[in-house]
Short mmCIF file of C-alpha atoms in Angstrom, two decimals:
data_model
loop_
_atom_site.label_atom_id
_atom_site.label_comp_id
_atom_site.label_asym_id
_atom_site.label_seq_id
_atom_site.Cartn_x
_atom_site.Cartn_y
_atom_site.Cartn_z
CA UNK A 2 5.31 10.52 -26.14
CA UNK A 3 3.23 9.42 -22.80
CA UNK A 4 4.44 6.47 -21.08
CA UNK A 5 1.98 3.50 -19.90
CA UNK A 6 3.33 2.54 -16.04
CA UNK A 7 2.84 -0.33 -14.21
CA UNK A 8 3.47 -0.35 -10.59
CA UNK A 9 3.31 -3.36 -8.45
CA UNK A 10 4.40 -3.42 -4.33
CA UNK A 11 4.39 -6.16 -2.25
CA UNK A 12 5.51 -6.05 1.92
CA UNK A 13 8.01 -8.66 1.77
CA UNK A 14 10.45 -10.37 -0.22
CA UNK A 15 9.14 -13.32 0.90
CA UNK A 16 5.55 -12.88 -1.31
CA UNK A 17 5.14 -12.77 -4.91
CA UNK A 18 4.40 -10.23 -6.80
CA UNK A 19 3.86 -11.98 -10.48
CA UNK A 20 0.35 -12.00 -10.29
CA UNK A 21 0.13 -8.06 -9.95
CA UNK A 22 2.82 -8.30 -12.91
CA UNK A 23 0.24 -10.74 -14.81
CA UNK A 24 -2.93 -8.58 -14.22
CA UNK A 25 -1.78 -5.40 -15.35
CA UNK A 26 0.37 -6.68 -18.34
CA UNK A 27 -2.86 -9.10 -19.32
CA UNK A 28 -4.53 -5.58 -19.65
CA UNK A 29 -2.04 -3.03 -20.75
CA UNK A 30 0.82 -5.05 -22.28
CA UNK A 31 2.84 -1.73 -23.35
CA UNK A 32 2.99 -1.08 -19.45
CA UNK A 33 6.34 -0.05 -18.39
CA UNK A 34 6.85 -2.07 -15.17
CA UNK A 35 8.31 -1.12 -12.02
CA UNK A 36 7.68 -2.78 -8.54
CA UNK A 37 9.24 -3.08 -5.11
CA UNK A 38 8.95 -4.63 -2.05
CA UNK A 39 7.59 -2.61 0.92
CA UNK A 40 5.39 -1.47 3.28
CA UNK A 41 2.14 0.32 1.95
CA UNK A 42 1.70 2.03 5.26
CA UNK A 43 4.49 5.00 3.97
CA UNK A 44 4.08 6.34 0.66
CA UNK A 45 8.20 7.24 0.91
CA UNK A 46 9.41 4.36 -0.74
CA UNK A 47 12.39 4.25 -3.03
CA UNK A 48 10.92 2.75 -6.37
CA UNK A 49 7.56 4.95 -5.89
CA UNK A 50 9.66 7.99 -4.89
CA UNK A 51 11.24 7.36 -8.66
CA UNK A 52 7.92 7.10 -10.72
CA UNK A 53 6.31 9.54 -8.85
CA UNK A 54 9.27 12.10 -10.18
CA UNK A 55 9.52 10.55 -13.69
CA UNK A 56 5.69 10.39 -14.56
CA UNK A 57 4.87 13.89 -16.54
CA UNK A 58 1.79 15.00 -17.91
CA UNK A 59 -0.07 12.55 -20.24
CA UNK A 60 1.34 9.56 -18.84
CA UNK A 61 -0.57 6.76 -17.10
CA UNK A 62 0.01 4.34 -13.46
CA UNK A 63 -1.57 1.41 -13.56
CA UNK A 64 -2.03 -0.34 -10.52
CA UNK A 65 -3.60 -3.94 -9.22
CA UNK A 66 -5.36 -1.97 -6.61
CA UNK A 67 -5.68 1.05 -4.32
CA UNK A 68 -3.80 -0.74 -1.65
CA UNK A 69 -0.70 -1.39 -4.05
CA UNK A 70 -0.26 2.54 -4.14
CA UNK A 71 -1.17 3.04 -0.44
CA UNK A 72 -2.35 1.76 2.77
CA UNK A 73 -2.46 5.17 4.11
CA UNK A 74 -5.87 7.13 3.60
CA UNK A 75 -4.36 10.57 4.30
CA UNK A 76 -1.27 9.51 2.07
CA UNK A 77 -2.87 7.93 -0.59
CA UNK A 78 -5.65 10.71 -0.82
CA UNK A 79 -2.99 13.50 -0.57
CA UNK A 80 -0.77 11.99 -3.88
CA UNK A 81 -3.77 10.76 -5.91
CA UNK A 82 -4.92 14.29 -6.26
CA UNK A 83 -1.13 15.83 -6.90
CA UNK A 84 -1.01 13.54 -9.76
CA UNK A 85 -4.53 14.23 -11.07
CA UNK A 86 -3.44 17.76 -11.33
CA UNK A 87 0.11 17.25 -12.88
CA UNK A 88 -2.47 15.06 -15.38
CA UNK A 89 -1.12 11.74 -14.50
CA UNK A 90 -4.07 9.53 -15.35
CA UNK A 91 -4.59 6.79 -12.42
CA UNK A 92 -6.11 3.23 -13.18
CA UNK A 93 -6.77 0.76 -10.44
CA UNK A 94 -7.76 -2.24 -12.05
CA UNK A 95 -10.26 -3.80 -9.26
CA UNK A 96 -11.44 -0.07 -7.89
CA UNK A 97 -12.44 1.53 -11.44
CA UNK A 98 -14.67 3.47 -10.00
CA UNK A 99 -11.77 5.77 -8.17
CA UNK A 100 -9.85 5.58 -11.51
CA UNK A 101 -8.95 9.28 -13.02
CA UNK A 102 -11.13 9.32 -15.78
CA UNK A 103 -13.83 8.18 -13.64
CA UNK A 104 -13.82 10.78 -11.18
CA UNK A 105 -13.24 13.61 -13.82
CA UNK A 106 -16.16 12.17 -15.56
CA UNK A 107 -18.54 12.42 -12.10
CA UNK A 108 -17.11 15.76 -11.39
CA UNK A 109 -18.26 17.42 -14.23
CA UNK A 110 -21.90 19.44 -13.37
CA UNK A 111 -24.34 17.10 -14.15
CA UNK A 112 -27.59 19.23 -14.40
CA UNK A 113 -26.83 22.10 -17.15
CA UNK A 114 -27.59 25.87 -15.52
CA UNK A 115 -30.67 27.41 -16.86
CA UNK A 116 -30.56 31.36 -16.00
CA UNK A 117 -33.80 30.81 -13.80
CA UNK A 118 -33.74 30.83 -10.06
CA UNK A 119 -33.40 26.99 -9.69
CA UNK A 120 -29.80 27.46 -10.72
CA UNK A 121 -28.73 27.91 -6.90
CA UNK A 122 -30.44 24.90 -6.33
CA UNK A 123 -28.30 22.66 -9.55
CA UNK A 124 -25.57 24.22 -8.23
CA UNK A 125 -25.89 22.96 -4.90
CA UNK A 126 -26.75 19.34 -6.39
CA UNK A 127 -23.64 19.48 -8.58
CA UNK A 128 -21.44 20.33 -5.74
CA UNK A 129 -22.75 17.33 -3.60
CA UNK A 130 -21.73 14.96 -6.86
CA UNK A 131 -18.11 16.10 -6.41
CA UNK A 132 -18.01 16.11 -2.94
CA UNK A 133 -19.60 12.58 -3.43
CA UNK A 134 -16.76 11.39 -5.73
CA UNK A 135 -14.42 12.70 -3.58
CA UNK A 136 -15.37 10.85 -1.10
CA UNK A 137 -15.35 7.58 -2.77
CA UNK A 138 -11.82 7.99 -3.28
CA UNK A 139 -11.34 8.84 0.54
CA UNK A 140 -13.15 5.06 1.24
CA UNK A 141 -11.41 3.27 -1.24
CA UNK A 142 -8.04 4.52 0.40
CA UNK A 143 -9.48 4.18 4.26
CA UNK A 144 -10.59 0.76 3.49
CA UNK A 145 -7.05 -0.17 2.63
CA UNK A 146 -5.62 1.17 5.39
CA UNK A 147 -8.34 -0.37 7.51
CA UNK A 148 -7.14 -3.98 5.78
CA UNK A 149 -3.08 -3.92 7.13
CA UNK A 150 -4.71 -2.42 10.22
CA UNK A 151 -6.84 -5.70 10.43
CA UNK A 152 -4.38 -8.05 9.55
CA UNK A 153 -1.81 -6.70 12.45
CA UNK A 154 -4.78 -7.18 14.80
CA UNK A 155 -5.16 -10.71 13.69
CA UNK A 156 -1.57 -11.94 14.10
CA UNK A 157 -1.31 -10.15 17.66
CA UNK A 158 -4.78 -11.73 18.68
CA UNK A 159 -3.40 -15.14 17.41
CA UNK A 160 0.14 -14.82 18.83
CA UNK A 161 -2.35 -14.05 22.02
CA UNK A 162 -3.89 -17.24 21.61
CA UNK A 163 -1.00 -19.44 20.91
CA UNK A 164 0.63 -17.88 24.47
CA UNK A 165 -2.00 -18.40 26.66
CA UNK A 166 -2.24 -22.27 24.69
CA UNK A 167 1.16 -22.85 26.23
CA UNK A 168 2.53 -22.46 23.19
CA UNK A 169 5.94 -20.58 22.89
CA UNK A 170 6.00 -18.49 19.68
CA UNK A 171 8.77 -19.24 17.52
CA UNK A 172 10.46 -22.51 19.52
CA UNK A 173 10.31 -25.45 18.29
CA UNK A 174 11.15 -28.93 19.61
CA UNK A 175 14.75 -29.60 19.04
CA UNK A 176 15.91 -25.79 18.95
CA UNK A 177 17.59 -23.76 21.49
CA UNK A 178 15.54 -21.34 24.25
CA UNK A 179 14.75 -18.10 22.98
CA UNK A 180 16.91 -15.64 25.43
CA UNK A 181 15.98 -12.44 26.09
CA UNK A 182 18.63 -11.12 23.47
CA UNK A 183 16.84 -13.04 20.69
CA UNK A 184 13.49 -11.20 21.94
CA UNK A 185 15.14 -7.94 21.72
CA UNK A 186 16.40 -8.44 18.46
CA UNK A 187 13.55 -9.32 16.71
CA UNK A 188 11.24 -6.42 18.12
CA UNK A 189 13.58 -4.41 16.68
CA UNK A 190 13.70 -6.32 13.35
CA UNK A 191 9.67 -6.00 13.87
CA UNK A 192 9.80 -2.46 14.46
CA UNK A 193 12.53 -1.27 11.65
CA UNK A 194 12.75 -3.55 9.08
CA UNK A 195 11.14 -2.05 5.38
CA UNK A 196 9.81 -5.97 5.33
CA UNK A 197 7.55 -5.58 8.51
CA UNK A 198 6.73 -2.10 10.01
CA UNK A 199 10.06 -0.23 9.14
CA UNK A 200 11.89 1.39 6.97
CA UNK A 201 15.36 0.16 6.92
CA UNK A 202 17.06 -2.97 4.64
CA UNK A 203 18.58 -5.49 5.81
CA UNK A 204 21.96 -4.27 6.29
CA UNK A 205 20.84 -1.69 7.82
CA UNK A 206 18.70 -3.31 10.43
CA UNK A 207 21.89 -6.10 10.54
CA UNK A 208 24.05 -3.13 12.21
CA UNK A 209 21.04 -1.10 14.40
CA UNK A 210 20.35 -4.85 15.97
CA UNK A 211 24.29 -5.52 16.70
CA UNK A 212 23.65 -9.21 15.75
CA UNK A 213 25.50 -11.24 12.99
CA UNK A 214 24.34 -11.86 9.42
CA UNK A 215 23.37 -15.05 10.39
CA UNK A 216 21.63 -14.64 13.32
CA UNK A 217 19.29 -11.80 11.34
CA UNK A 218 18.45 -13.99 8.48
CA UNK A 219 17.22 -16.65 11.45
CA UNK A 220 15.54 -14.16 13.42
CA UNK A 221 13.79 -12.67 10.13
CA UNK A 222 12.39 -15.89 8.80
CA UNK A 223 10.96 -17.17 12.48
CA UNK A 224 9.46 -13.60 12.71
CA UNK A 225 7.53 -14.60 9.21
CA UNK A 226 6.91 -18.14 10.09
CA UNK A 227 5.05 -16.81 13.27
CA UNK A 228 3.08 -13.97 11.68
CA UNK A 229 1.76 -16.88 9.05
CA UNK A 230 1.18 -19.09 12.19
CA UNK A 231 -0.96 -16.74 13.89
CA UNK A 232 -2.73 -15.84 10.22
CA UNK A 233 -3.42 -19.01 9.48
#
C-alpha cells in the first residue's frame, strides 16, 4: 500500500512549524507527517535521512515548498532526481510546476516523429523541452538557496549598521559587559549549532563550547534576539 508523506523543516526551535503542518494536511489529510527542526543548507538531517530510506516506490512527499526539502541547489537537485527514479512522486505545494508529475508530463516528446526528414529537427525541439524542465527544477532549488543566502547577508549588513550606530549587539542596559569569552562562545554556537549554521544539538555544542548549561541557553537566545534585531 503507498504511503502519503508530509514533511515539514523549520531552522530553529524557536519558529513554528504548524502552518506547514496546516497547509499540507488542509490538502492531503491522509499525509503521514514527519518534521524537524534544521538547517536547509545540508540535506543530512536526521528526520529526512529517515524518510528518505523509508519512502519506496509508489509513495508520495509532500512538501510546503522547495526550500522545506532544501536550500542547497546542488543538494536538492541531486535527491529530487534519486527519488524520481526510485518513483517517489514529489509535490511542492507553492512550486507545482517542479512537482513529479509535472515534469514527467513536460518530458514526454511533445511533437510525435513522422519518418520524414524533419524528425532530426522534433527531436532536437523535444530535447530542448526536457532540458527546459530540467532546468526549472535547477531555479526553483537555486532560488532557495539564493533566499538563506540573502537573509545571512541581511543580518550581517544590519549587525553592521547597529555597530557603527554605537550600538553594542546583544548588551543591554542593566546587563553585564560582554567579555571576550562570551564572544567566543557564541561564534562557536553560530558556527556549530544544527539551529544556526551547524550541525550539532545542544548538548553537543554545550560540551565543544566548555560553557555551562546555563550560560548556553543565554548565549543561544541573545544570538536569536540579535539576528531578529538586525532582520527587523
Amino acid at each position: 500500500m503507498c504511503t502519503i508523506y508530509g514533511y515539514c523543516r523549520i531552522s530553529r526551535r524557536t519558529q513554528s512549524i504548524e502552518r506547514q503542518i496546516r497547509n499540507i494536511q488542509a490538502k492531503y489529510p491522509e499525509a503521514v507527517i514527519r518534521q524537524e527542526a534544521y538547517t536547509g543548507t545540508k540535506i543530512n538531517r536526521p528526520e529526512w535521512n529517515k524518510l528518505y530510506k523509508a519512502v519506496r516506490e509508489g509513495d508520495t512527499i509532500i512538501f510546503d515548498s522547495v526550500s522545506r526539502m532544501s536550500r542547497n541547489a546542488d543538494e536538492g537537485v541531486k535527491t529530487y532526481f534519486e527519488l524520481l527514479d526510485r518513483g517517489v512522486t514529489l509535490v511542492f505545494l507553492k512550486e507545482h510546476y517542479i512537482d513529479t508529475d509535472t515534469y514527467l508530463e513536460n518530458t514526454k516528446d511533445k511533437i510525435a516523429l513522422t519518418g520524414s526528414d524533419e524528425d532530426e529537427i522534433f527531436k532536437g525541439l523535444n530535447n530542448y523541452f526536457r532540458k527546459l524542465a530540467e532546468k526549472q527544477i535547477r531555479i526553483a532549488f537555486e532560488q532557495a538557496e539564493k533566499e538563506v543566502s540573502d537573509l545571512h547577508q541581511r543580518t550581517k549588513e544590519g549587525i553592521e549598521t547597529a555597530r557603527l550606530n554605537g550600538k553594542v549587539i546583544g548588551h543591554k542596559a542593566g546587563t553585564k559587559l560582554v567579555t571576550k569569552k562570551s564572544i567566543a562562545a557564541k561564534e562557536l554556537i553560530r558556527k556549530h549549532s544544527r539551529d544556526f549554521d551547524g550541525q550539532l544539538n545542544d548538548l553537543e555544542c554545550i560540551k565543544l563550547t566548555g560553557i555551562s548549561r546555563n550560560s548556553y541557553y543565554k548565549y543561544k537566545k541573545e544570538i536569536i534576539d540579535e539576528i531578529n534585531a538586525a532582520i527587523c
